[in-house]
Coordinates of C-alpha atoms in Angstrom, one line a residue:
X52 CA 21.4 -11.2 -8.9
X53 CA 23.2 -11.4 -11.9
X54 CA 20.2 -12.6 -14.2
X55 CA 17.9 -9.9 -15.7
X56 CA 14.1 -10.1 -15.8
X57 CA 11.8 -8.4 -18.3
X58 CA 9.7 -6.7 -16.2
X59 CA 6.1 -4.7 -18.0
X60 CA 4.6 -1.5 -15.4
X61 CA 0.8 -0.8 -16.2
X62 CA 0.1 2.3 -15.1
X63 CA 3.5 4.1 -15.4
X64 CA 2.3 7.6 -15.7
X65 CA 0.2 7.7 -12.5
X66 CA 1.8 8.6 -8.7
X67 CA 2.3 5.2 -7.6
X68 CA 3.5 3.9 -10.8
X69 CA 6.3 6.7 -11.6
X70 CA 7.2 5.9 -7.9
X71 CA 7.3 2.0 -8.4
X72 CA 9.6 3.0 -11.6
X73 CA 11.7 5.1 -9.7
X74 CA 12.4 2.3 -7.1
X75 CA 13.6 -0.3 -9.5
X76 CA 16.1 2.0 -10.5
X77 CA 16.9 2.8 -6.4
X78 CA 17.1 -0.7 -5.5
X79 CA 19.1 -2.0 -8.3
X80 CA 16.2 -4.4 -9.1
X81 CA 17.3 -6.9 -11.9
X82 CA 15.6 -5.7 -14.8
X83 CA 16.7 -6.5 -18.2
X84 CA 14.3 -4.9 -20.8
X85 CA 11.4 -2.6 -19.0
X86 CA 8.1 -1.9 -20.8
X87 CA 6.0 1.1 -19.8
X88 CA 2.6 1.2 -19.9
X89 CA -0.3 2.7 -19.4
X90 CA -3.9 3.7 -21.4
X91 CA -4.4 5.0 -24.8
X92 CA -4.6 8.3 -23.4
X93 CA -1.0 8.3 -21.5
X94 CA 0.9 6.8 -24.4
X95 CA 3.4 8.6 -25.7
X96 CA 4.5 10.1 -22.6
X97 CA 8.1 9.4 -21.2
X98 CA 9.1 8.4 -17.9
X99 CA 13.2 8.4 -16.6
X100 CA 14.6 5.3 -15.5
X101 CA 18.2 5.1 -15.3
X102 CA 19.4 7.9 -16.8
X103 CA 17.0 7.9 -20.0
X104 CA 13.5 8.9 -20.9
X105 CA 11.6 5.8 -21.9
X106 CA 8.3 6.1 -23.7
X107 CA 5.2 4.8 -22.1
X108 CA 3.1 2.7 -24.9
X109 CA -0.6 1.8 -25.3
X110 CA -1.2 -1.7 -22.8
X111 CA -4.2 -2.5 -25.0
X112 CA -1.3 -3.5 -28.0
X113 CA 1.4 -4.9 -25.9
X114 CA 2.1 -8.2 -26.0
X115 CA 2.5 -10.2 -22.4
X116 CA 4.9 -12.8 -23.2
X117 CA 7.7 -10.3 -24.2
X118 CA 8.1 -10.2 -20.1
X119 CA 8.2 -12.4 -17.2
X120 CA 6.8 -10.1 -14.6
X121 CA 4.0 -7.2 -14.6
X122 CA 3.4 -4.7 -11.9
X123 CA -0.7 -3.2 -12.5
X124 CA -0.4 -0.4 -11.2
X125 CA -3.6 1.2 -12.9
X126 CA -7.3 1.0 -11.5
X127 CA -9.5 -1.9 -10.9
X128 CA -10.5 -2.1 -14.8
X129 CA -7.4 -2.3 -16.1
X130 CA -6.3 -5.2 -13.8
X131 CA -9.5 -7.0 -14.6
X132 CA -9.1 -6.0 -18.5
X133 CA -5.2 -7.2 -19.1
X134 CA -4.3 -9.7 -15.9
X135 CA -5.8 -12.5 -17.6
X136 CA -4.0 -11.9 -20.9
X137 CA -0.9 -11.6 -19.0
X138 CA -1.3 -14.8 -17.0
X139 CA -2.2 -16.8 -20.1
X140 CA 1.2 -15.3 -21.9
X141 CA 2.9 -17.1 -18.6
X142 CA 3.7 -13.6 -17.4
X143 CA 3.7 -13.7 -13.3
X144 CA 1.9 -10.6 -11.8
X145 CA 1.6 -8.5 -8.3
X146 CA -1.4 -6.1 -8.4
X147 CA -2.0 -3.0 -6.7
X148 CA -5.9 -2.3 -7.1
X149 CA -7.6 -4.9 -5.5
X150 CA -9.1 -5.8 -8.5
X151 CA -8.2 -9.6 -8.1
X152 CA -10.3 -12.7 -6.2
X153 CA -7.9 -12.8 -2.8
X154 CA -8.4 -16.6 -3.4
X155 CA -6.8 -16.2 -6.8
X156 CA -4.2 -13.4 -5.9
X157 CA -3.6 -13.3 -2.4
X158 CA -1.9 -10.8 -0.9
X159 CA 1.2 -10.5 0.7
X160 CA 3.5 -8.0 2.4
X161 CA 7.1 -9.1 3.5
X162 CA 7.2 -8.6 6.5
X163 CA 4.2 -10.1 7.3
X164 CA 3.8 -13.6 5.5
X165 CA 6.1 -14.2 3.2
X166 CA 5.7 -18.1 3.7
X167 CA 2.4 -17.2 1.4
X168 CA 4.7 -18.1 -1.2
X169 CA 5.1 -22.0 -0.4
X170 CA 1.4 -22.7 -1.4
X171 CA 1.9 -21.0 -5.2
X172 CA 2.1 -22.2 -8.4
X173 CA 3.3 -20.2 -11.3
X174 CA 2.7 -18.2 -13.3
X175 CA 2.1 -16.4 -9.8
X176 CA 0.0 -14.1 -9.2
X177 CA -0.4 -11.8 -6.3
X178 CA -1.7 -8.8 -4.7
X179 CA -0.1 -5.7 -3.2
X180 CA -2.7 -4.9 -0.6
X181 CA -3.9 -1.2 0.4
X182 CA -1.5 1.0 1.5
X183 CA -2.8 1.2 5.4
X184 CA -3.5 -2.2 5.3
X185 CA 0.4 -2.7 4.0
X186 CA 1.4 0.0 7.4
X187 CA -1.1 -2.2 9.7
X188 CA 0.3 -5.6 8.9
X189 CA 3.7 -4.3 9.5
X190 CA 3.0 -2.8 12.9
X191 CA 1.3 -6.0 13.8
X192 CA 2.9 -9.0 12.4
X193 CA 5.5 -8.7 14.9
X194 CA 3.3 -8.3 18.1
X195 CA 1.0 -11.7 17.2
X196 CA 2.8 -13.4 19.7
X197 CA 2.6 -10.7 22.7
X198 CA -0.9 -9.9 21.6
X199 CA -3.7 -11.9 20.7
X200 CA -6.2 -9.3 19.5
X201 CA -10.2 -10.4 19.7
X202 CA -11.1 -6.9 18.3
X203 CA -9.2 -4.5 16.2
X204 CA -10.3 -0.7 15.7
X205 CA -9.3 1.5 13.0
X206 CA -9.3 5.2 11.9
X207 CA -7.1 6.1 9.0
X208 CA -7.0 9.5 7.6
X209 CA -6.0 9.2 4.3
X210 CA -3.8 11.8 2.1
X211 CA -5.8 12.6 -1.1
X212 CA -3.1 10.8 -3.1
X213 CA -5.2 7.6 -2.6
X214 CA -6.9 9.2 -5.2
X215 CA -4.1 9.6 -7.6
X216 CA -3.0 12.4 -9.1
X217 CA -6.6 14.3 -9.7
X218 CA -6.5 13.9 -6.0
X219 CA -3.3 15.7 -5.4
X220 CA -4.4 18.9 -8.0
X221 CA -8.2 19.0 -6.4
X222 CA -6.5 20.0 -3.1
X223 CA -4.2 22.1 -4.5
X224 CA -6.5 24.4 -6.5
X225 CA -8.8 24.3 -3.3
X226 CA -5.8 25.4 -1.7
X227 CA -5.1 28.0 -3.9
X228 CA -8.6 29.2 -4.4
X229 CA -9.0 30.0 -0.4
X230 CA -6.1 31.5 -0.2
X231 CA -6.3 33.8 -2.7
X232 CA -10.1 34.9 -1.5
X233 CA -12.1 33.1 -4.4
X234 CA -15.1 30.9 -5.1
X235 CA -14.4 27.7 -4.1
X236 CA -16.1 25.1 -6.2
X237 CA -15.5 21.0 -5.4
X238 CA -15.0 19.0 -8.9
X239 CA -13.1 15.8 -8.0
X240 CA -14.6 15.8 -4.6
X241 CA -17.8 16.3 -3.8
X242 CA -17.3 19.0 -1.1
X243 CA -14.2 20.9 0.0
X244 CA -11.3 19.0 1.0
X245 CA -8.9 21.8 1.8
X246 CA -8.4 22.6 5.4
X247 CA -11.1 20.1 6.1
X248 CA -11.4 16.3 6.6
X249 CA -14.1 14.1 4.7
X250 CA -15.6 11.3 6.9
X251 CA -15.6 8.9 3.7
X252 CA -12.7 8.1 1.3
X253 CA -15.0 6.9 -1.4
X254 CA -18.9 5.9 -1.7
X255 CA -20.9 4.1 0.5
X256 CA -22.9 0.8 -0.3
X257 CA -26.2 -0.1 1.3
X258 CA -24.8 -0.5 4.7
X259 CA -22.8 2.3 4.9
X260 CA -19.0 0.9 4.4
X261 CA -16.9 2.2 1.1
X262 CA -14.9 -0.5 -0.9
X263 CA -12.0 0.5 0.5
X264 CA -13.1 -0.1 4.0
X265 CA -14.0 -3.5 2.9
X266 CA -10.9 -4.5 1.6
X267 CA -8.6 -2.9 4.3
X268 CA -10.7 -5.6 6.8
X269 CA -10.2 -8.8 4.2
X270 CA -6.6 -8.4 3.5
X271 CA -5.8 -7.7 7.2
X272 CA -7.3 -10.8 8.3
X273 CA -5.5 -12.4 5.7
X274 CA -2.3 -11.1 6.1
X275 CA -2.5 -12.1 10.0
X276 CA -3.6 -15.2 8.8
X277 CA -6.8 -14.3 11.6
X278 CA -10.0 -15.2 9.4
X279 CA -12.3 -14.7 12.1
X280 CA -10.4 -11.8 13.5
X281 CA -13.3 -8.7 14.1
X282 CA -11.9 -5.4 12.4
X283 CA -13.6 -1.8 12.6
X284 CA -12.5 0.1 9.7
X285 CA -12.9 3.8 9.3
X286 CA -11.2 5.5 5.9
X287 CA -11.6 9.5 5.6
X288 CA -9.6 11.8 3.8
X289 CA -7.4 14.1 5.2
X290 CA -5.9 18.1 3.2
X291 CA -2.6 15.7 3.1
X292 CA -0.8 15.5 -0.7
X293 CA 1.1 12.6 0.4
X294 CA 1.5 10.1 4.0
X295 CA -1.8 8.3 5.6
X296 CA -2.0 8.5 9.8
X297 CA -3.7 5.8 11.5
X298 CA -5.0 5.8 14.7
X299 CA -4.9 1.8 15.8
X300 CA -6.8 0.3 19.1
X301 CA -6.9 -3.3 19.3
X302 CA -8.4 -5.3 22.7
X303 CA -6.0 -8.1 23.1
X304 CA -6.8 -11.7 25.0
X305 CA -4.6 -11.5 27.4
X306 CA -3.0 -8.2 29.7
X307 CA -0.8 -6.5 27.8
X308 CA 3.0 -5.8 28.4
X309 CA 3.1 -2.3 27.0
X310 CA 6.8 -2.8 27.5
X311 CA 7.4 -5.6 26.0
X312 CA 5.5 -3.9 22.7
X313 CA 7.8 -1.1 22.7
X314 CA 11.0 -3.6 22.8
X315 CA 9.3 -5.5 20.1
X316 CA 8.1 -3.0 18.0
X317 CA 11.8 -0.8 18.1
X318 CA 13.1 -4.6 16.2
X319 CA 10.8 -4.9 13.9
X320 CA 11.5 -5.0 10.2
X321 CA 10.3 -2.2 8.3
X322 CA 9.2 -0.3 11.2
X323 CA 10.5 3.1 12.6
X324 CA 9.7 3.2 16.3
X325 CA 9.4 6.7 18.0
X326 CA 9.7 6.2 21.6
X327 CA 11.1 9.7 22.9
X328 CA 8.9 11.0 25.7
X329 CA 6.7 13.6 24.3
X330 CA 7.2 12.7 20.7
X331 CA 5.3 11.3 17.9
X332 CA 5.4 10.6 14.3
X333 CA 3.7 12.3 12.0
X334 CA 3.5 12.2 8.0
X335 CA 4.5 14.9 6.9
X336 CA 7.5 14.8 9.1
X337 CA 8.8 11.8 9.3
X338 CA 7.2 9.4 6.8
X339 CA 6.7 10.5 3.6
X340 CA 9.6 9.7 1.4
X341 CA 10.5 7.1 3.5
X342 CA 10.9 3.3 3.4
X343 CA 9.7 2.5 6.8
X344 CA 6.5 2.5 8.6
X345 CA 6.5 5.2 12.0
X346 CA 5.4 3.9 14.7
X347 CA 4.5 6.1 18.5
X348 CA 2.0 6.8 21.0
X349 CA 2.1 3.5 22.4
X350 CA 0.0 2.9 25.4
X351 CA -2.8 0.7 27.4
X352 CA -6.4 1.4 27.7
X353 CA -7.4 4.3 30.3
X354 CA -9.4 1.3 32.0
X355 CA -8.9 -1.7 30.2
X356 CA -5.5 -3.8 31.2
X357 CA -6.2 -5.6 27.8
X358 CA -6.1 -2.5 25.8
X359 CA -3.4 -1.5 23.1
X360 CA -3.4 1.9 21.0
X361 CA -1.1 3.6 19.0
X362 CA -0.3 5.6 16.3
X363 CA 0.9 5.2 12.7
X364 CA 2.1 7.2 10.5
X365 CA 3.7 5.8 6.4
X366 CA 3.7 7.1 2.8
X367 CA 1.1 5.8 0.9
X368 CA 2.7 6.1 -2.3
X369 CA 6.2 4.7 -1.2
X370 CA 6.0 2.3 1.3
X371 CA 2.7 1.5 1.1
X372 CA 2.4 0.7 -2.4
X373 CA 5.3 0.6 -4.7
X374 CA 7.7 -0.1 -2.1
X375 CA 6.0 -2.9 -0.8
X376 CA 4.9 -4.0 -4.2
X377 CA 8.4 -3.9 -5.7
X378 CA 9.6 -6.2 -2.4
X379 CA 7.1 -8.8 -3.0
X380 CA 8.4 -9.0 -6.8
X381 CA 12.2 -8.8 -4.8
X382 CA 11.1 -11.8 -3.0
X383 CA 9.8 -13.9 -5.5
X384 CA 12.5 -13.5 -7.3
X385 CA 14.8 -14.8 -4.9
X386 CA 12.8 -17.6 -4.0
X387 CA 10.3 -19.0 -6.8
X388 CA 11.4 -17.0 -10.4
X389 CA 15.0 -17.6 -10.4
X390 CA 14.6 -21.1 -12.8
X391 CA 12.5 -19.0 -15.0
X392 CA 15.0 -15.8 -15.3
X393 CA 16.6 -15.1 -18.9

């Protein structure tokens, strides 16, 4: 585009937001004058974007109708303490906590349903769902019309980076500390995460579920546009800096035509399919750093004709949030922003 947009990141400092900075510059996004962001605590730091250092100020003093378009990056409280301001200064906004009513900022991943986009109004304001729930809808957007799922199970072992960056340094002093023979003592986490999985990315409520698990199950039905569809979600932690693996079984209506899934999954947008015998995608391997989602492992039930599982494999810090977030912004752009560019 040959306009420019002024474009505000909250939460530049952190993993997803120096990412989600580092992709505007990538993908040439139009950007005319871009404010960083992030709490009183992070101001002052710099972060590059084409070719300079620019200095990350204090979101509690800036001033939301300087931009157009703001990416909240940060945690829940900061969305909930600064997306109002920003919608009442007319600034348009994509979140990626969660933090928002899905009624009032649904979500929306490209690939998946972009026609959300008909039913808004501006200023607009949307949500950049969880990063497996961003790899999910990808994988199974495109099979909706092959398979009708009644039932959709699953297990996704999440790299510590969902955690930000105290998550990334927790596992690497672990790391450190049992390979060099020392005391380990947990601080972020509550027990050991190196060279060991934790059955729970987060805590419980009453009935056992974490947050997270909650709202991987409401923004999938909502991206498949399946209110009623039944999901089983299960989010651990994995000794992974970077790239979530999902394990996905789904029970469809009908028989399913495992061939016809392969042929449809190797044309799908935004998805990588591995479909060498013997080989699989893995995160470390394949996805991390990457744009796509990995795909492999496809096959039926061992008794069930209606049976679908495979395997998943994406970056959670790329693809699954600022990659899919900075598309979204991409697409409204193109679509509902372009009378309101300067």
């Amino acid at each position: 585009m040959s306009q420019s947009l002024d474009i505000a990141v909250i939460g530049a400092t952190g993993t997803v937001g120096e990412t989600l900075v580092q992709l505007l510059d990538e993908r040439d996004f139009p950007v005319g004058n871009l404010h960083l962001l992030a709490s009183g605590e992070s101001a002052g730091a710099s972060v590059p974007f084409k070719g300079r250092n620019l200095r990350v100020r204090d979101v509690a003093e800036f001033d939301f109708s300087q931009v157009k378009l703001a990416f909240f990056a940060a945690g829940e409280s900061v969305t909930r303490s600064f997306a109002a301001r920003a919608s009442a200064a007319g600034c348009s906004l994509i979140d990626l906590s969660g933090a928002l009513d899905p009624m009032q900022a649904p979500s929306l991943v490209p690939e998946a349903n972009p026609e959300l986009l008909q039913r808004l109004d501006a200023p607009y304001q949307l949500t950049s769902p969880s990063a497996s729930a961003v790899a999910l809808a990808c994988v199974l957007a495109p099979l909706r019309d092959l398979v009708r799922p009644r039932r959709v199970s699953v297990l996704a072992s999440l790299a510590v980076s969902s955690r930000g960056r105290e998550g990334v340094n927790e596992l690497a002093r672990q790391t450190a500390e049992l390979l060099n023979a020392r005391p380990l003592e947990p601080r972020f986490f509550d027990r050991q995460i190196a060279f060991n999985i934790l059955a729970q990315a987060g805590v419980p409520d009453a009935d056992g579920h974490i947050a997270l698990e909650r709202r991987l199950v409401g923004e999938l039905r909502q991206l498949l546009a399946e209110p009623d569809l039944r999901v089983a979600a299960t989010c651990a932690l994995a000794p992974v800096f970077f790239g979530d693996s999902l394990a996905l079984s789904l029970v469809s209506e009908r028989e399913v035509d495992i061939d016809a899934v392969r042929q449809r999954l190797a044309q799908a947008p935004g998805v990588e399919f591995v479909e060498d015998e013997g080989d699989y995608p893995t995160a470390v391997g394949d996805a991390v750093g990457q744009d796509a989602v990995y795909v492999g492992r496809v096959r039926g039930g061992l008794d069930d004709p209606c049976e679908l599982n495979l395997w998943i494999a994406s970056d959670n810090a790329r693809k699954g949030a600022a990659l899919n977030a900075v598309q979204s912004a991409e697409l409204l752009i193109k679509h509902y922003l372009s009378k309101i560019l300067t």
